[in-house]
mmCIF file of C-alpha atoms and ligand atoms in Angstrom:
data_model
loop_
_atom_site.group_PDB
_atom_site.id
_atom_site.type_symbol
_atom_site.label_atom_id
_atom_site.label_comp_id
_atom_site.label_asym_id
_atom_site.label_seq_id
_atom_site.Cartn_x
_atom_site.Cartn_y
_atom_site.Cartn_z
ATOM 1 C CA UNK A 18 6.357 14.701 -14.217
ATOM 2 C CA UNK A 19 6.704 17.092 -12.035
ATOM 3 C CA UNK A 20 9.761 17.701 -9.684
ATOM 4 C CA UNK A 21 11.436 15.036 -8.181
ATOM 5 C CA UNK A 22 12.207 16.022 -4.617
ATOM 6 C CA UNK A 23 15.223 14.542 -2.033
ATOM 7 C CA UNK A 24 16.011 13.372 0.802
ATOM 8 C CA UNK A 25 19.136 14.201 2.447
ATOM 9 C CA UNK A 26 20.976 11.396 4.593
ATOM 10 C CA UNK A 27 23.817 11.434 6.831
ATOM 11 C CA UNK A 28 27.219 11.914 4.017
ATOM 12 C CA UNK A 29 25.111 10.706 0.998
ATOM 13 C CA UNK A 30 24.371 13.189 -1.453
ATOM 14 C CA UNK A 31 20.447 13.845 -1.211
ATOM 15 C CA UNK A 32 18.085 10.194 -2.085
ATOM 16 C CA UNK A 33 15.520 11.377 -4.884
ATOM 17 C CA UNK A 34 11.924 10.244 -2.995
ATOM 18 C CA UNK A 35 11.494 7.158 -5.703
ATOM 19 C CA UNK A 36 13.869 4.582 -6.871
ATOM 20 C CA UNK A 37 13.810 2.001 -9.885
ATOM 21 C CA UNK A 38 13.521 -1.615 -8.192
ATOM 22 C CA UNK A 39 15.729 -3.875 -10.378
ATOM 23 C CA UNK A 40 14.410 -7.573 -8.801
ATOM 24 C CA UNK A 41 12.830 -9.187 -11.733
ATOM 25 C CA UNK A 42 10.362 -11.380 -12.224
ATOM 26 C CA UNK A 43 10.793 -13.977 -14.568
ATOM 27 C CA UNK A 44 14.594 -12.995 -14.146
ATOM 28 C CA UNK A 45 15.979 -10.309 -17.052
ATOM 29 C CA UNK A 46 18.936 -11.577 -18.745
ATOM 30 C CA UNK A 47 22.046 -8.814 -18.578
ATOM 31 C CA UNK A 48 20.911 -7.057 -21.638
ATOM 32 C CA UNK A 49 16.870 -6.708 -21.338
ATOM 33 C CA UNK A 50 17.756 -5.416 -17.359
ATOM 34 C CA UNK A 51 20.667 -3.132 -19.006
ATOM 35 C CA UNK A 52 18.750 -1.840 -21.562
ATOM 36 C CA UNK A 53 15.309 -0.860 -19.416
ATOM 37 C CA UNK A 54 17.579 0.614 -16.660
ATOM 38 C CA UNK A 55 19.170 2.842 -19.578
ATOM 39 C CA UNK A 56 15.489 3.795 -20.576
ATOM 40 C CA UNK A 57 14.597 4.627 -17.080
ATOM 41 C CA UNK A 58 18.146 7.006 -16.450
ATOM 42 C CA UNK A 59 16.451 8.384 -19.889
ATOM 43 C CA UNK A 60 13.109 8.678 -18.221
ATOM 44 C CA UNK A 61 14.241 10.227 -15.479
ATOM 45 C CA UNK A 62 15.070 8.249 -12.316
ATOM 46 C CA UNK A 63 18.447 9.183 -10.652
ATOM 47 C CA UNK A 64 18.188 5.777 -7.823
ATOM 48 C CA UNK A 65 18.351 2.976 -8.426
ATOM 49 C CA UNK A 66 17.837 -0.759 -6.296
ATOM 50 C CA UNK A 67 19.422 -3.736 -6.325
ATOM 51 C CA UNK A 68 21.389 -6.278 -3.744
ATOM 52 C CA UNK A 69 23.762 -8.969 -4.592
ATOM 53 C CA UNK A 70 20.915 -11.595 -4.765
ATOM 54 C CA UNK A 71 19.454 -10.192 -7.330
ATOM 55 C CA UNK A 72 21.866 -10.720 -9.935
ATOM 56 C CA UNK A 73 21.360 -7.050 -10.770
ATOM 57 C CA UNK A 74 24.407 -5.505 -10.024
ATOM 58 C CA UNK A 75 26.221 -6.209 -13.284
ATOM 59 C CA UNK A 76 23.543 -4.951 -15.629
ATOM 60 C CA UNK A 77 23.266 -1.340 -13.398
ATOM 61 C CA UNK A 78 26.576 -1.313 -13.825
ATOM 62 C CA UNK A 79 26.744 -1.419 -17.654
ATOM 63 C CA UNK A 80 24.184 0.710 -18.171
ATOM 64 C CA UNK A 81 25.207 3.366 -15.503
ATOM 65 C CA UNK A 82 28.453 3.801 -17.975
ATOM 66 C CA UNK A 83 26.499 3.213 -20.770
ATOM 67 C CA UNK A 84 24.293 6.390 -19.619
ATOM 68 C CA UNK A 85 27.783 8.512 -19.113
ATOM 69 C CA UNK A 86 28.434 7.335 -22.773
ATOM 70 C CA UNK A 87 25.892 8.572 -24.013
ATOM 71 C CA UNK A 88 25.664 11.758 -21.837
ATOM 72 C CA UNK A 89 22.396 11.004 -20.312
ATOM 73 C CA UNK A 90 23.917 12.075 -16.933
ATOM 74 C CA UNK A 91 27.395 14.000 -16.485
ATOM 75 C CA UNK A 92 28.485 12.334 -14.122
ATOM 76 C CA UNK A 93 28.170 8.867 -11.504
ATOM 77 C CA UNK A 94 27.081 11.250 -8.617
ATOM 78 C CA UNK A 95 23.876 12.371 -10.069
ATOM 79 C CA UNK A 96 23.075 8.727 -9.480
ATOM 80 C CA UNK A 97 21.775 7.236 -5.682
ATOM 81 C CA UNK A 98 22.757 3.633 -5.868
ATOM 82 C CA UNK A 99 21.784 0.985 -3.315
ATOM 83 C CA UNK A 100 23.005 -1.868 -2.772
ATOM 84 C CA UNK A 101 22.725 -5.180 -0.334
ATOM 85 C CA UNK A 102 24.848 -7.270 1.561
ATOM 86 C CA UNK A 103 23.171 -11.237 0.843
ATOM 87 C CA UNK A 104 22.499 -13.168 4.083
ATOM 88 C CA UNK A 105 25.066 -16.395 2.740
ATOM 89 C CA UNK A 106 27.664 -12.988 3.798
ATOM 90 C CA UNK A 107 26.392 -12.353 7.280
ATOM 91 C CA UNK A 108 29.081 -12.875 8.861
ATOM 92 C CA UNK A 109 31.511 -11.030 10.602
ATOM 93 C CA UNK A 110 34.617 -11.289 7.514
ATOM 94 C CA UNK A 111 32.188 -11.168 5.059
ATOM 95 C CA UNK A 112 30.794 -8.852 5.008
ATOM 96 C CA UNK A 113 33.749 -6.302 3.077
ATOM 97 C CA UNK A 114 34.451 -8.507 0.915
ATOM 98 C CA UNK A 115 30.788 -8.943 -0.219
ATOM 99 C CA UNK A 116 30.859 -5.127 -0.610
ATOM 100 C CA UNK A 117 34.079 -5.502 -2.686
ATOM 101 C CA UNK A 118 31.937 -8.250 -4.503
ATOM 102 C CA UNK A 119 28.828 -6.014 -5.395
ATOM 103 C CA UNK A 120 31.549 -2.902 -6.489
ATOM 104 C CA UNK A 121 32.794 -5.353 -9.022
ATOM 105 C CA UNK A 122 29.513 -6.071 -10.082
ATOM 106 C CA UNK A 123 28.742 -2.638 -10.317
ATOM 107 C CA UNK A 124 31.813 -1.650 -11.788
ATOM 108 C CA UNK A 125 31.671 1.120 -9.432
ATOM 109 C CA UNK A 126 34.419 2.423 -6.304
ATOM 110 C CA UNK A 127 30.955 3.441 -4.194
ATOM 111 C CA UNK A 128 27.184 2.990 -3.407
ATOM 112 C CA UNK A 129 25.247 5.690 -2.007
ATOM 113 C CA UNK A 130 23.814 2.830 0.369
ATOM 114 C CA UNK A 131 24.381 -0.773 1.293
ATOM 115 C CA UNK A 132 22.020 -2.467 3.384
ATOM 116 C CA UNK A 133 21.711 -5.812 5.588
ATOM 117 C CA UNK A 134 19.387 -7.505 2.680
ATOM 118 C CA UNK A 135 17.166 -9.767 5.429
ATOM 119 C CA UNK A 136 18.066 -10.180 9.824
ATOM 120 C CA UNK A 137 19.186 -13.750 9.059
ATOM 121 C CA UNK A 138 21.875 -15.614 8.013
ATOM 122 C CA UNK A 139 22.625 -18.701 5.885
ATOM 123 C CA UNK A 140 26.069 -20.671 6.539
ATOM 124 C CA UNK A 141 25.796 -21.226 2.586
ATOM 125 C CA UNK A 142 25.434 -20.120 -0.820
ATOM 126 C CA UNK A 143 22.025 -21.420 -2.279
ATOM 127 C CA UNK A 144 21.120 -21.147 -5.791
ATOM 128 C CA UNK A 145 17.486 -23.038 -5.024
ATOM 129 C CA UNK A 146 15.136 -22.073 -3.193
ATOM 130 C CA UNK A 147 13.984 -23.275 -0.797
ATOM 131 C CA UNK A 148 16.762 -23.564 1.776
ATOM 132 C CA UNK A 149 17.466 -26.864 3.939
ATOM 133 C CA UNK A 150 16.789 -26.073 7.208
ATOM 134 C CA UNK A 151 20.065 -26.466 9.021
ATOM 135 C CA UNK A 152 21.791 -23.866 6.770
ATOM 136 C CA UNK A 153 19.497 -20.703 8.758
ATOM 137 C CA UNK A 154 21.106 -19.737 11.452
ATOM 138 C CA UNK A 155 20.277 -16.283 13.725
ATOM 139 C CA UNK A 156 22.501 -13.310 12.463
ATOM 140 C CA UNK A 157 25.212 -12.209 14.493
ATOM 141 C CA UNK A 158 23.392 -7.861 14.210
ATOM 142 C CA UNK A 159 26.527 -6.625 16.438
ATOM 143 C CA UNK A 160 29.459 -8.271 14.451
ATOM 144 C CA UNK A 161 27.587 -7.987 11.252
ATOM 145 C CA UNK A 162 26.895 -4.190 11.673
ATOM 146 C CA UNK A 163 30.896 -3.884 12.813
ATOM 147 C CA UNK A 164 31.544 -4.900 8.590
ATOM 148 C CA UNK A 165 28.696 -2.293 7.821
ATOM 149 C CA UNK A 166 30.350 -0.168 9.285
ATOM 150 C CA UNK A 167 33.723 -0.421 8.356
ATOM 151 C CA UNK A 168 32.376 -0.517 3.996
ATOM 152 C CA UNK A 169 31.566 3.355 5.331
ATOM 153 C CA UNK A 170 34.682 4.007 7.243
ATOM 154 C CA UNK A 171 36.185 2.263 4.302
ATOM 155 C CA UNK A 172 34.338 4.839 2.027
ATOM 156 C CA UNK A 173 32.429 2.252 -0.433
ATOM 157 C CA UNK A 174 29.339 3.291 0.573
ATOM 158 C CA UNK A 175 28.507 6.785 1.701
ATOM 159 C CA UNK A 176 25.729 5.203 4.061
ATOM 160 C CA UNK A 177 24.472 2.126 6.022
ATOM 161 C CA UNK A 178 20.709 0.422 6.679
ATOM 162 C CA UNK A 179 18.564 -2.659 6.568
ATOM 163 C CA UNK A 180 15.851 -3.636 4.716
ATOM 164 C CA UNK A 181 13.030 -6.281 6.447
ATOM 165 C CA UNK A 182 14.162 -5.446 10.076
ATOM 166 C CA UNK A 183 11.233 -5.511 12.619
ATOM 167 C CA UNK A 184 10.686 -2.885 15.665
ATOM 168 C CA UNK A 185 12.698 -5.411 17.778
ATOM 169 C CA UNK A 186 15.916 -5.655 15.740
ATOM 170 C CA UNK A 187 16.035 -2.098 14.862
ATOM 171 C CA UNK A 188 16.175 -1.896 18.541
ATOM 172 C CA UNK A 189 18.541 -4.526 19.009
ATOM 173 C CA UNK A 190 21.137 -3.201 16.237
ATOM 174 C CA UNK A 191 20.556 0.840 17.641
ATOM 175 C CA UNK A 192 21.832 -1.070 21.024
ATOM 176 C CA UNK A 193 24.965 -1.861 19.889
ATOM 177 C CA UNK A 194 25.273 0.793 16.841
ATOM 178 C CA UNK A 195 28.234 2.492 16.582
ATOM 179 C CA UNK A 196 27.265 4.725 13.016
ATOM 180 C CA UNK A 197 23.179 4.312 13.655
ATOM 181 C CA UNK A 198 21.143 2.586 10.327
ATOM 182 C CA UNK A 199 19.771 5.491 7.910
ATOM 183 C CA UNK A 200 17.207 3.289 6.617
ATOM 184 C CA UNK A 201 14.601 0.867 6.810
ATOM 185 C CA UNK A 202 13.707 -1.187 3.667
ATOM 186 C CA UNK A 203 10.257 -2.731 3.902
ATOM 187 C CA UNK A 204 7.558 -3.453 1.354
ATOM 188 C CA UNK A 205 4.863 -0.802 2.136
ATOM 189 C CA UNK A 206 2.138 -0.295 0.316
ATOM 190 C CA UNK A 207 -1.759 0.637 0.711
ATOM 191 C CA UNK A 208 -2.685 -3.222 1.911
ATOM 192 C CA UNK A 209 0.305 -3.348 4.195
ATOM 193 C CA UNK A 210 0.860 0.339 5.754
ATOM 194 C CA UNK A 211 3.880 -0.561 8.187
ATOM 195 C CA UNK A 212 1.863 2.124 10.759
ATOM 196 C CA UNK A 213 3.732 0.877 13.898
ATOM 197 C CA UNK A 214 7.290 0.308 12.562
ATOM 198 C CA UNK A 215 7.223 3.732 10.497
ATOM 199 C CA UNK A 216 6.217 4.810 14.036
ATOM 200 C CA UNK A 217 9.328 3.491 15.047
ATOM 201 C CA UNK A 218 11.796 4.420 12.613
ATOM 202 C CA UNK A 219 10.110 8.011 12.897
ATOM 203 C CA UNK A 220 11.127 8.201 16.558
ATOM 204 C CA UNK A 221 14.521 6.782 16.531
ATOM 205 C CA UNK A 222 15.475 9.042 13.067
ATOM 206 C CA UNK A 223 15.745 6.178 10.587
ATOM 207 C CA UNK A 224 14.158 6.396 7.211
ATOM 208 C CA UNK A 225 11.542 4.543 5.901
ATOM 209 C CA UNK A 226 12.300 3.379 1.855
ATOM 210 C CA UNK A 227 8.947 1.562 0.791
ATOM 211 C CA UNK A 228 9.196 -1.702 -1.372
ATOM 212 C CA UNK A 229 6.846 -3.654 -3.427
ATOM 213 C CA UNK A 230 4.496 -0.328 -4.039
ATOM 214 C CA UNK A 231 2.480 -2.079 -6.454
ATOM 215 C CA UNK A 232 1.389 -5.445 -4.523
ATOM 216 C CA UNK A 233 5.098 -6.431 -6.863
ATOM 217 C CA UNK A 234 2.535 -7.212 -8.964
ATOM 218 C CA UNK A 235 3.121 -9.899 -11.887
ATOM 219 C CA UNK A 236 5.694 -11.379 -9.960
ATOM 220 C CA UNK A 237 5.986 -14.983 -7.596
ATOM 221 C CA UNK A 238 6.459 -12.763 -3.781
ATOM 222 C CA UNK A 239 3.609 -10.311 -5.134
ATOM 223 C CA UNK A 240 -0.217 -10.601 -6.790
ATOM 224 C CA UNK A 241 -2.254 -8.145 -8.551
ATOM 225 C CA UNK A 242 -4.389 -6.861 -5.393
ATOM 226 C CA UNK A 243 -3.119 -3.466 -5.184
ATOM 227 C CA UNK A 244 -2.827 -2.772 -9.158
ATOM 228 C CA UNK A 245 -6.616 -4.388 -9.346
ATOM 229 C CA UNK A 246 -8.185 -3.511 -5.709
ATOM 230 C CA UNK A 247 -11.512 -1.087 -6.536
ATOM 231 C CA UNK A 248 -11.407 1.092 -3.783
ATOM 232 C CA UNK A 249 -7.984 2.654 -5.861
ATOM 233 C CA UNK A 250 -9.471 1.775 -9.394
ATOM 234 C CA UNK A 251 -12.131 3.994 -8.333
ATOM 235 C CA UNK A 252 -9.587 6.949 -6.836
ATOM 236 C CA UNK A 253 -7.446 6.448 -9.577
ATOM 237 C CA UNK A 254 -10.896 6.807 -12.279
ATOM 238 C CA UNK A 255 -12.349 10.048 -10.422
ATOM 239 C CA UNK A 256 -8.678 10.796 -10.626
ATOM 240 C CA UNK A 257 -8.272 10.337 -14.420
ATOM 241 C CA UNK A 258 -4.735 8.569 -12.269
ATOM 242 C CA UNK A 259 -4.196 5.171 -12.787
ATOM 243 C CA UNK A 260 -4.465 2.226 -9.759
ATOM 244 C CA UNK A 261 -0.417 2.436 -9.682
ATOM 245 C CA UNK A 262 -0.367 6.786 -9.380
ATOM 246 C CA UNK A 263 -2.904 6.368 -6.911
ATOM 247 C CA UNK A 264 -1.161 3.852 -4.169
ATOM 248 C CA UNK A 265 2.123 5.157 -5.842
ATOM 249 C CA UNK A 266 1.244 8.662 -4.279
ATOM 250 C CA UNK A 267 -0.126 7.404 -1.037
ATOM 251 C CA UNK A 268 2.491 5.879 -0.318
ATOM 252 C CA UNK A 269 4.840 9.164 -0.775
ATOM 253 C CA UNK A 270 1.893 10.883 1.217
ATOM 254 C CA UNK A 271 3.761 9.045 4.174
ATOM 255 C CA UNK A 272 6.606 10.213 4.187
ATOM 256 C CA UNK A 273 8.865 7.990 3.087
ATOM 257 C CA UNK A 274 10.968 6.842 -0.553
ATOM 258 C CA UNK A 275 9.369 4.314 -2.478
ATOM 259 C CA UNK A 276 11.481 1.637 -5.127
ATOM 260 C CA UNK A 277 9.255 0.158 -7.809
ATOM 261 C CA UNK A 278 9.949 -1.357 -10.538
ATOM 262 C CA UNK A 279 8.978 -1.937 -13.857
ATOM 263 C CA UNK A 280 10.820 -2.632 -16.978
ATOM 264 C CA UNK A 281 8.643 -1.540 -19.335
ATOM 265 C CA UNK A 282 8.644 1.726 -21.621
ATOM 266 C CA UNK A 283 5.523 3.122 -20.763
ATOM 267 C CA UNK A 284 4.945 1.798 -17.004
ATOM 268 C CA UNK A 285 8.158 3.472 -15.672
ATOM 269 C CA UNK A 286 7.414 6.766 -17.021
ATOM 270 C CA UNK A 287 4.065 6.474 -15.623
ATOM 271 C CA UNK A 288 4.735 5.709 -12.356
ATOM 272 C CA UNK A 289 7.223 9.043 -11.882
ATOM 273 C CA UNK A 290 3.666 10.708 -12.775
ATOM 274 C CA UNK A 291 2.744 11.118 -8.453
ATOM 275 C CA UNK A 292 4.496 14.258 -8.057
ATOM 276 C CA UNK A 293 1.854 17.074 -9.336
ATOM 277 C CA UNK A 294 -1.153 15.972 -7.976
ATOM 278 C CA UNK A 295 -2.434 14.775 -4.766
ATOM 279 C CA UNK A 296 -4.598 12.734 -2.434
ATOM 280 C CA UNK A 297 -7.617 14.200 -1.119
ATOM 281 C CA UNK A 298 -8.488 14.368 2.480
ATOM 282 C CA UNK A 299 -11.407 12.007 2.125
ATOM 283 C CA UNK A 300 -9.491 10.111 -0.847
ATOM 284 C CA UNK A 301 -6.582 8.390 1.707
ATOM 285 C CA UNK A 302 -9.223 8.067 4.656
ATOM 286 C CA UNK A 303 -11.032 5.224 2.249
ATOM 287 C CA UNK A 304 -7.754 4.037 0.855
ATOM 288 C CA UNK A 305 -6.344 4.272 4.812
ATOM 289 C CA UNK A 306 -9.322 2.106 5.327
ATOM 290 C CA UNK A 307 -8.264 -1.190 3.553
ATOM 291 C CA UNK A 308 -7.603 -4.058 4.865
ATOM 292 C CA UNK A 309 -4.110 -5.411 5.976
ATOM 293 C CA UNK A 310 -2.394 -8.289 4.687
ATOM 294 C CA UNK A 311 1.413 -8.573 4.589
ATOM 295 C CA UNK A 312 2.939 -9.724 0.676
ATOM 296 C CA UNK A 313 6.488 -10.844 0.889
ATOM 297 C CA UNK A 314 7.274 -12.926 2.891
ATOM 298 C CA UNK A 315 11.176 -14.444 3.381
ATOM 299 C CA UNK A 316 8.615 -17.562 3.924
ATOM 300 C CA UNK A 317 8.001 -17.344 0.235
ATOM 301 C CA UNK A 318 11.856 -17.172 -0.501
ATOM 302 C CA UNK A 319 14.164 -19.682 1.683
ATOM 303 C CA UNK A 320 11.199 -21.986 2.654
ATOM 304 C CA UNK A 321 9.177 -22.064 5.477
ATOM 305 C CA UNK A 322 10.883 -22.787 9.030
ATOM 306 C CA UNK A 323 10.534 -21.554 12.006
ATOM 307 C CA UNK A 324 13.471 -19.522 12.404
ATOM 308 C CA UNK A 325 12.080 -17.753 9.307
ATOM 309 C CA UNK A 326 8.653 -17.753 9.990
ATOM 310 C CA UNK A 327 9.821 -16.000 13.328
ATOM 311 C CA UNK A 328 11.076 -12.648 11.513
ATOM 312 C CA UNK A 329 8.117 -13.092 8.998
ATOM 313 C CA UNK A 330 5.539 -12.097 12.225
ATOM 314 C CA UNK A 331 7.962 -9.729 14.051
ATOM 315 C CA UNK A 332 6.161 -6.213 13.215
HETATM 316 N N1 NDP B 407 14.665 -5.102 0.623
HETATM 317 C C1 NDP B 407 13.987 -6.516 0.259
HETATM 318 O O1 NDP B 407 13.708 -7.025 1.050
HETATM 319 C C2 NDP B 407 12.795 -6.076 -0.892
HETATM 320 C C3 NDP B 407 13.333 -5.148 -2.120
HETATM 321 N N2 NDP B 407 12.625 -4.857 -3.090
HETATM 322 C C4 NDP B 407 12.913 -3.771 -4.445
HETATM 323 O O2 NDP B 407 11.889 -2.743 -4.832
HETATM 324 C C5 NDP B 407 11.679 -3.155 -5.958
HETATM 325 C C6 NDP B 407 10.345 -2.662 -6.018
HETATM 326 O O3 NDP B 407 9.890 -3.877 -5.576
HETATM 327 P P1 NDP B 407 9.064 -5.368 -6.631
HETATM 328 O O4 NDP B 407 9.216 -6.313 -5.711
HETATM 329 O O5 NDP B 407 10.037 -5.248 -7.775
HETATM 330 O O6 NDP B 407 7.173 -4.785 -6.565
HETATM 331 P P2 NDP B 407 7.102 -3.505 -7.149
HETATM 332 O O7 NDP B 407 5.645 -3.347 -6.724
HETATM 333 O O8 NDP B 407 7.341 -2.370 -7.875
HETATM 334 O O9 NDP B 407 6.182 -4.250 -8.684
HETATM 335 C C7 NDP B 407 6.707 -4.270 -10.186
HETATM 336 C C8 NDP B 407 6.142 -5.600 -10.138
HETATM 337 O O10 NDP B 407 5.036 -4.509 -10.822
HETATM 338 C C9 NDP B 407 4.749 -4.477 -12.176
HETATM 339 N N3 NDP B 407 3.742 -2.956 -12.956
HETATM 340 C C10 NDP B 407 5.377 -1.708 -12.556
HETATM 341 N N4 NDP B 407 4.694 -1.197 -12.797
HETATM 342 C C11 NDP B 407 3.487 -1.064 -13.084
HETATM 343 C C12 NDP B 407 2.071 -0.367 -13.664
HETATM 344 N N5 NDP B 407 1.358 0.805 -13.744
HETATM 345 N N6 NDP B 407 0.458 -0.878 -13.654
HETATM 346 C C13 NDP B 407 1.170 -2.483 -13.606
HETATM 347 N N7 NDP B 407 2.079 -3.147 -13.416
HETATM 348 C C14 NDP B 407 3.406 -1.961 -13.070
HETATM 349 C C15 NDP B 407 6.283 -4.573 -12.859
HETATM 350 O O11 NDP B 407 6.037 -5.092 -13.958
HETATM 351 P P3 NDP B 407 6.956 -4.362 -15.864
HETATM 352 O O12 NDP B 407 7.655 -4.580 -15.405
HETATM 353 O O13 NDP B 407 6.440 -5.316 -16.958
HETATM 354 O O14 NDP B 407 5.824 -3.251 -15.578
HETATM 355 C C16 NDP B 407 6.264 -5.581 -11.865
HETATM 356 O O15 NDP B 407 6.048 -6.838 -12.396
HETATM 357 C C17 NDP B 407 12.046 -4.074 -6.057
HETATM 358 O O16 NDP B 407 12.759 -4.369 -8.059
HETATM 359 C C18 NDP B 407 13.727 -4.387 -5.706
HETATM 360 O O17 NDP B 407 14.074 -3.301 -5.880
HETATM 361 C C19 NDP B 407 11.240 -6.100 -3.594
HETATM 362 C C20 NDP B 407 11.186 -7.005 -2.407
HETATM 363 C C21 NDP B 407 12.368 -6.753 -1.791
HETATM 364 O O1 DGU B 408 14.184 -14.624 -6.725
HETATM 365 C C1 DGU B 408 13.136 -13.129 -6.459
HETATM 366 C C2 DGU B 408 13.842 -12.147 -5.887
HETATM 367 O O2 DGU B 408 14.793 -12.013 -5.972
HETATM 368 C C3 DGU B 408 12.994 -12.017 -4.558
HETATM 369 O O3 DGU B 408 13.833 -13.012 -3.736
HETATM 370 C C4 DGU B 408 13.249 -11.157 -4.373
HETATM 371 O O4 DGU B 408 12.960 -9.657 -5.120
HETATM 372 C C5 DGU B 408 12.971 -10.386 -2.825
HETATM 373 O O5 DGU B 408 11.762 -10.700 -2.005
HETATM 374 C C6 DGU B 408 13.805 -9.435 -1.481
HETATM 375 O O6 DGU B 408 14.695 -10.621 -0.969
HETATM 376 O O7 DGU B 408 14.489 -8.531 -1.684
#
């Protein structure tokens, strides 16, 4: 697989640049998810991305316990774990309790990174989507961030950050934050290159993590336009790689970290094979010219409500 580089963010131990995502579609049962995660640890993954909303915290926790039992890792510190505050907890007094709930699901004493999942608040817990319009309200960034800072100060997480924040939302956050966000996790792949947001984050010292780097192939929030892209396919064939590897390598060469999900033994290994080769300038330029389109929208999750569409439209 080649040696996996790590990124140092504040007080965290190094974050392996490629992590395993755990948002499965169709949703995986606890046993399936747990077994896939143990397999990923066996294959060499040390960075895992979960969220309260994915219901994958419990299987991830069980997989970590199992990996420790099996001796696949010697201590929990060898793993980098990210989880996320769901929108229904985006209220000053609910942030620390939500963090504790996630730790309980994970059977862990701390996570390495805690992110605000989306810059919006839901007034109720919902099990069904689309969410009724009257339950979707703006999030008070200042007070929610105070709760996130509490989580870090209390030692529940090594670092805090955000996800799906636009330049505008980051500006708002930076103007009130005592601890600046370490990370902004956003969709990024050859068809949605996030040029503007990446430049903004670089200037402000915020590290970008790319999600859905394969276009979320086969899920309800993505499609096959990356893994079946002609331009990527041509490069892949010429280099003896797969379109997925070409996409992941292209994302990696932009200085960001990546979370990508596969619960398939062969594909999770395939996705690790991006560190012992590089794209030529000509290949990169070809990929850079691909027409852009945003894949993952909040509207596809919560419904096409005005506030949600506003968030989807911001870059
Ligand atoms: N912060 C946020 O709002 C969001 C965060 N995320 C996080 O990012 C992670 C990754 O993003 P995700 O949306 O899952 O999408 P990805 O782009 O990582 O694609 C995952 C899908 O592609 C398939 N796949 C994996 N490897 C290959 C391959 N080599 N060739 C072909 N198909 C492949 C997987 O199926 P299979 O398992 O069968 O291999 C899965 O269906 C998530 O799991 C989640 O942790 C995702 C969306 C939003
Ligand atoms: O059930 C669906 C999944 O949780 C999906 O909502 C996420 O992957 C999402 O795109 C995210 O916000 O992270």
